Tab-separated table of C-alpha atoms in Angstrom:
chain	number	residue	atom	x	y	z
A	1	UNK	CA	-1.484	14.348	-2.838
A	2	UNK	CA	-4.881	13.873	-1.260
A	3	UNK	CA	-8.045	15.048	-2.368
A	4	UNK	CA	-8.088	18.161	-0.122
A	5	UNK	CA	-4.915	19.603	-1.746
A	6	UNK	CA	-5.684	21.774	-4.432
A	7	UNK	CA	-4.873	19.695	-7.466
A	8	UNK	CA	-4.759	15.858	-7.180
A	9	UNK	CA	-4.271	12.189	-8.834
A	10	UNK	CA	-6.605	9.462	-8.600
A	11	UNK	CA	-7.856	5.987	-9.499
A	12	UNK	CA	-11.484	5.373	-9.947
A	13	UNK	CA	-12.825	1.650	-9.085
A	14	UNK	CA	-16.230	0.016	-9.254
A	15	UNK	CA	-17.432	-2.306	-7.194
A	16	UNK	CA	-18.116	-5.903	-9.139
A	17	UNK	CA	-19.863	-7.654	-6.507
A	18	UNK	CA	-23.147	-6.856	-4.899
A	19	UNK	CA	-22.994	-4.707	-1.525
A	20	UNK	CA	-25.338	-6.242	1.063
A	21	UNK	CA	-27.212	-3.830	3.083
A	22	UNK	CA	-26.101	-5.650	6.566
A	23	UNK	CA	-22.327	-3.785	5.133
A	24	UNK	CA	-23.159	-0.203	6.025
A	25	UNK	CA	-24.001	-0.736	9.720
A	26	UNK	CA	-20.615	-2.723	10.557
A	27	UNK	CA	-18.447	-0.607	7.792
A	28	UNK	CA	-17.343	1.557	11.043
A	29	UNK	CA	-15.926	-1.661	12.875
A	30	UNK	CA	-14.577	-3.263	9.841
A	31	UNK	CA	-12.329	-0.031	9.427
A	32	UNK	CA	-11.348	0.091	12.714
A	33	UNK	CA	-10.715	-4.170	12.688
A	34	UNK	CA	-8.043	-3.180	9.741
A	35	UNK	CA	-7.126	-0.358	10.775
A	36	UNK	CA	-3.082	1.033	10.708
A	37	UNK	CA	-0.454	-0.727	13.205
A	38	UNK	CA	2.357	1.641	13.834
A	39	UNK	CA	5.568	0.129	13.809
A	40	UNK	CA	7.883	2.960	14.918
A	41	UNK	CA	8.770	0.543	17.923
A	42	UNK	CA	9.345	-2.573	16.083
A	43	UNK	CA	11.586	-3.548	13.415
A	44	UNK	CA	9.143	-4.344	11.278
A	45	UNK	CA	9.951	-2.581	7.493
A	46	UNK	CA	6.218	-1.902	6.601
A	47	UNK	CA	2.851	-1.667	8.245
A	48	UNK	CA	-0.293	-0.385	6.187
A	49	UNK	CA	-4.179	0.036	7.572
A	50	UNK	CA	-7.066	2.739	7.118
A	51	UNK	CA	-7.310	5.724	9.407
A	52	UNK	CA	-9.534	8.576	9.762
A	53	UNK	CA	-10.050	11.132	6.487
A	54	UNK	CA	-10.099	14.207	8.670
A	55	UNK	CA	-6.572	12.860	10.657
A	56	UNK	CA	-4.089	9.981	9.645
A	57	UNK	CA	-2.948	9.833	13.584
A	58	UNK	CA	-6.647	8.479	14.536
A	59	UNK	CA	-7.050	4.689	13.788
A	60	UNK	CA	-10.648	4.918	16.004
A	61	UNK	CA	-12.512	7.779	14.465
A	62	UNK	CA	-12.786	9.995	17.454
A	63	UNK	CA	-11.914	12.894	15.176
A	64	UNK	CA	-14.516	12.421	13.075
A	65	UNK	CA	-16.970	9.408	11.390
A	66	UNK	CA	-16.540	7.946	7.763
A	67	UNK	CA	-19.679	8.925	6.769
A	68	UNK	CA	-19.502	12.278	5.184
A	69	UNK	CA	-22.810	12.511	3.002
A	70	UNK	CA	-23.370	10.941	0.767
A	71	UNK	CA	-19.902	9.198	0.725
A	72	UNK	CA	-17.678	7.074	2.944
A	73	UNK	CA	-14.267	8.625	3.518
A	74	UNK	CA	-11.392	7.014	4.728
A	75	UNK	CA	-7.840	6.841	3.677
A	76	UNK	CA	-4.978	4.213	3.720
A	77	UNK	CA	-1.653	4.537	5.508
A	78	UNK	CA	1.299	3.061	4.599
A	79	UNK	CA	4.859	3.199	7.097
A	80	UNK	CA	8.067	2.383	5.441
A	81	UNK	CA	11.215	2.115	6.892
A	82	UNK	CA	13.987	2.284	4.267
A	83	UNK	CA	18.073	2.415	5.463
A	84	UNK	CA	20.066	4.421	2.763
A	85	UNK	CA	22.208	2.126	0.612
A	86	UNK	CA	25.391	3.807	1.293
A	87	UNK	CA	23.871	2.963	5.220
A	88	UNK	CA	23.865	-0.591	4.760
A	89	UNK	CA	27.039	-0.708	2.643
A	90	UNK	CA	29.075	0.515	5.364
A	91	UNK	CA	27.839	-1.114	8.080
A	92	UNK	CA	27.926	-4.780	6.228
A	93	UNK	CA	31.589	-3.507	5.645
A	94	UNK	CA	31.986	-3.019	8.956
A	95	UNK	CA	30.636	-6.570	9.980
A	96	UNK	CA	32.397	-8.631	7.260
A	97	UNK	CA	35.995	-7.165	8.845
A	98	UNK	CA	34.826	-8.170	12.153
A	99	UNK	CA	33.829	-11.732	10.522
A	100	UNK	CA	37.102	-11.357	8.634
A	101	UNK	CA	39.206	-10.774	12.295
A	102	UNK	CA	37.510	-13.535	14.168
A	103	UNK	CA	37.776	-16.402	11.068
A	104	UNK	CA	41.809	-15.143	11.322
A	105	UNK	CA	41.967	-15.915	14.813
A	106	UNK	CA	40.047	-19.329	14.252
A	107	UNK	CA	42.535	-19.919	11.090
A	108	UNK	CA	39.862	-19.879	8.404
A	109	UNK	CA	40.468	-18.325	5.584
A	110	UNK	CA	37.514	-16.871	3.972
A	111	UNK	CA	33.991	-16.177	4.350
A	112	UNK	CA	31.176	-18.454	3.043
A	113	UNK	CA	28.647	-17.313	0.586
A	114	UNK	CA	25.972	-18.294	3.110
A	115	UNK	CA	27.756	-16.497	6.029
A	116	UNK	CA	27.902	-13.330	4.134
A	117	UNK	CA	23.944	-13.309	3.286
A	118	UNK	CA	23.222	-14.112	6.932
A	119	UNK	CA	25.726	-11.064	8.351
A	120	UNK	CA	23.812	-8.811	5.409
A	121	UNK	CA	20.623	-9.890	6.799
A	122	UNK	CA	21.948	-9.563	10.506
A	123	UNK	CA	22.734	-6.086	10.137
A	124	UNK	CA	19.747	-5.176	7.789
A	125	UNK	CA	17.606	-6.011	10.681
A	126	UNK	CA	20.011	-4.320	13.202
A	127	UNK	CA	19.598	-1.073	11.307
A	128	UNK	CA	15.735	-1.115	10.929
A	129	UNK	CA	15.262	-0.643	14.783
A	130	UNK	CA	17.302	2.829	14.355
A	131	UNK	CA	15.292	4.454	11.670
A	132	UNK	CA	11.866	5.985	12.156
A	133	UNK	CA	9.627	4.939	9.422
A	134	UNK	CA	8.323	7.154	6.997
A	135	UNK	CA	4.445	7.665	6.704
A	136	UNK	CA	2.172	7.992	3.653
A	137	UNK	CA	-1.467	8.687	3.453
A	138	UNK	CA	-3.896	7.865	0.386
A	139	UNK	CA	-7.460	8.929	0.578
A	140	UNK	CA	-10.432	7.022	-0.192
A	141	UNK	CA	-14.093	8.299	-1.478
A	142	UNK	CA	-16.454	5.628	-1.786
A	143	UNK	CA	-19.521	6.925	-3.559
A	144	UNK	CA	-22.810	4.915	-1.831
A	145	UNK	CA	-25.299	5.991	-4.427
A	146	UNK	CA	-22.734	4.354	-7.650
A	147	UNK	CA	-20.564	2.422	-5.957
A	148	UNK	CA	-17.482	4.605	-7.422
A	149	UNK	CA	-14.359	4.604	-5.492
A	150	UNK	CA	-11.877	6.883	-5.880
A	151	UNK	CA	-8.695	6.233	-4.584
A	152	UNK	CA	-5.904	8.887	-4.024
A	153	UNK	CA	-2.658	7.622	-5.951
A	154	UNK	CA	-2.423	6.709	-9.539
A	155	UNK	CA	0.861	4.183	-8.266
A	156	UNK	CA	0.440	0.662	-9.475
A	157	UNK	CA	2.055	-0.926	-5.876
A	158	UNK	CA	-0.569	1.402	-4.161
A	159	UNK	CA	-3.181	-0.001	-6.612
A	160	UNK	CA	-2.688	-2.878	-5.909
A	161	UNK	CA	-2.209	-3.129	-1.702
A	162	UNK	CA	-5.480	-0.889	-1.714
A	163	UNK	CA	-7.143	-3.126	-4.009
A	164	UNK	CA	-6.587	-6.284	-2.092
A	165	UNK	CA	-7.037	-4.634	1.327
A	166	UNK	CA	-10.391	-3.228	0.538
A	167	UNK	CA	-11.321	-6.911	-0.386
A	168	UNK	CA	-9.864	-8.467	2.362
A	169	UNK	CA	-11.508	-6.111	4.581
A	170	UNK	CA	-14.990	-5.480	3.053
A	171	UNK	CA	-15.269	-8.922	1.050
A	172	UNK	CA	-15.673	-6.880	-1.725
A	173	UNK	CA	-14.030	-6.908	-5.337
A	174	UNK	CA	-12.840	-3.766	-7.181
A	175	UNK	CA	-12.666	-3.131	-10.616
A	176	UNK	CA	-10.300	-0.306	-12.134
A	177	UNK	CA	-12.665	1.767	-14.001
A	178	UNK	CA	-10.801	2.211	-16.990
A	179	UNK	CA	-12.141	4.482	-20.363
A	180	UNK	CA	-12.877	1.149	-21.792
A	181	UNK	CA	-14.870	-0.158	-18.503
A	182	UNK	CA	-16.674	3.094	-18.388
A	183	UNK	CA	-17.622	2.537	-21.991
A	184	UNK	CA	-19.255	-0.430	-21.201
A	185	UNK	CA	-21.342	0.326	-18.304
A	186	UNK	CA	-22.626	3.104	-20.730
A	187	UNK	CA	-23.211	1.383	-23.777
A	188	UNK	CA	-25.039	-1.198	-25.662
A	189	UNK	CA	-24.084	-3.830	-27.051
A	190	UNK	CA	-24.286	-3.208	-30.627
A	191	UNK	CA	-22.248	-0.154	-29.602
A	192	UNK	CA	-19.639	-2.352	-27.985
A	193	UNK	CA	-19.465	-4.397	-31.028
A	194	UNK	CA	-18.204	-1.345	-32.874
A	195	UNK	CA	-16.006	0.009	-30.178
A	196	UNK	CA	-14.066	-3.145	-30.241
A	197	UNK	CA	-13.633	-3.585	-34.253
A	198	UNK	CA	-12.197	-0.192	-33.958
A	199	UNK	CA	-8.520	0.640	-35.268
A	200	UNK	CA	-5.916	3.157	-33.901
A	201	UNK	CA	-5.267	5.786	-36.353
A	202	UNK	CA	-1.624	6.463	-37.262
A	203	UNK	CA	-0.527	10.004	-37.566
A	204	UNK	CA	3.026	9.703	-38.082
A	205	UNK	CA	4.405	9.187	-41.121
C-alpha cells in the first residue's frame, strides 16, 4: 500500500551521514542512473530500481519531477518472476523421464545426484522465460528540511534492498528510526541514562 491509498504502512529512516549541498542538483540524474530495468524479456528472476511517484511505468520523470515541496518523492520497484511449485515439479518430472529414457538407451542405470540438480536448474531457467514477472511499487518521502525518510513497506527484505540501494545510489547511510532512536535525538543525556536503566513491567501473573 502506498502512501496515496487511504490507510498505509511505513518505515521511517534518518539520514546518519551529512548531505552535501552539491546532492540536490544531481539527485534527478542519480535516480534516473538507478533507475528500474524491466526484465519481462529476459529470464532474469528479479530486477529492482526507482521510478517516478506520480507513475511506476516512467523510469525518466517525464510524468512528473521528484521534487514535490518540500519533499523528494520517488518510489522503488521491484519485478519478480516466481514459477508455481506444482509448475516446476511437473516439468522436472517430465525432464528426469526423458533423462531416465535416454540413460536406458545408453545402458546406464540411474541418474547422478549432480545430473539431477543441473536438469532442475535447466528447466528452472527454461520456465522463467514463460512467466511475466510480477511488479511491486514502494514509495519513498524524503523530508529535505529533517532528513526523515519514509519508506512505504514495513517488510524486513524490502528494508533492507531499499536501505542498501538508497546508499549505493546517494552515498548516503540510513538509520531505522526506531522509538528508541527517536528518543535519543530528543533527549539529553541524563535522560538517556534513565531511559536505559529502565525495566519492563510484568503484568501477568
Amino acid at each position: 500500500m502506498g502512501f496515496l491509498n487511504a490507510s498505509s504502512s511505513f518505515t521511517r529512516f534518518r539520514i546518519a551521514d551529512p548531505v552535501p549541498a552539491t546532492l540536490w542538483p544531481t539527485l534527478p540524474d542519480k535516480l534516473k542512473q538507478f533507475c528500474f530495468r524491466d526484465i519481462d524479456n529476459t529470464s532474469d528472476e528479479r530486477s529492482w530500481g526507482w521510478v517516478c511517484f506520480d507513475d511506476m511505468l516512467d523510469t525518466a520523470w517525464r510524468t512528473a519531477p521528484p521534487e514535490k515541496g518540500g519533499y523528494i518523492a520517488f518510489s522503488l520497484r521491484q519485478d519478480t518472476r516466481r514459477i508455481p511449485a506444482a509448475v516446476l515439479k511437473k516439468h522436472l518430472s517430465l525432464a528426469l523421464r526423458e533423462e531416465e529414457a535416454r540413460n536406458k538407451e545408453q545402458g546406464k542405470k540411474f541418474i547422478s545426484r549432480e545430473r539431477k540438480k543441473e536438469l532442475k536448474e535447466q528447466t528452472r531457467l527454461r520456465l522463467m522465460s514463460r512467466f511475466l514477472p510480477i511488479p511491486a511499487e514502494f514509495n519513498v518521502l524524503w523530508a529535505i528540511d529533517t532528513g526523515i525518510i519514509y519508506f512505504a513497506s514495513t517488510q524486513s527484505k524490502m528494508i533492507d534492498l531499499f536501505s542498501d540501494y538508497f546508499t549505493l545510489t546517494f552515498d548516503l547511510h540510513l538509520e531505522p528510526l526506531t522509538p528508541y532512536a527517536l528518543a535519543a535525538s530528543m533527549l539529553d543525556e541524563a535522560a538517556m541514562t534513565r531511559l536505559d536503566t529502565l525495566e519492563p513491567t510484568r503484568f501477568a501473573g
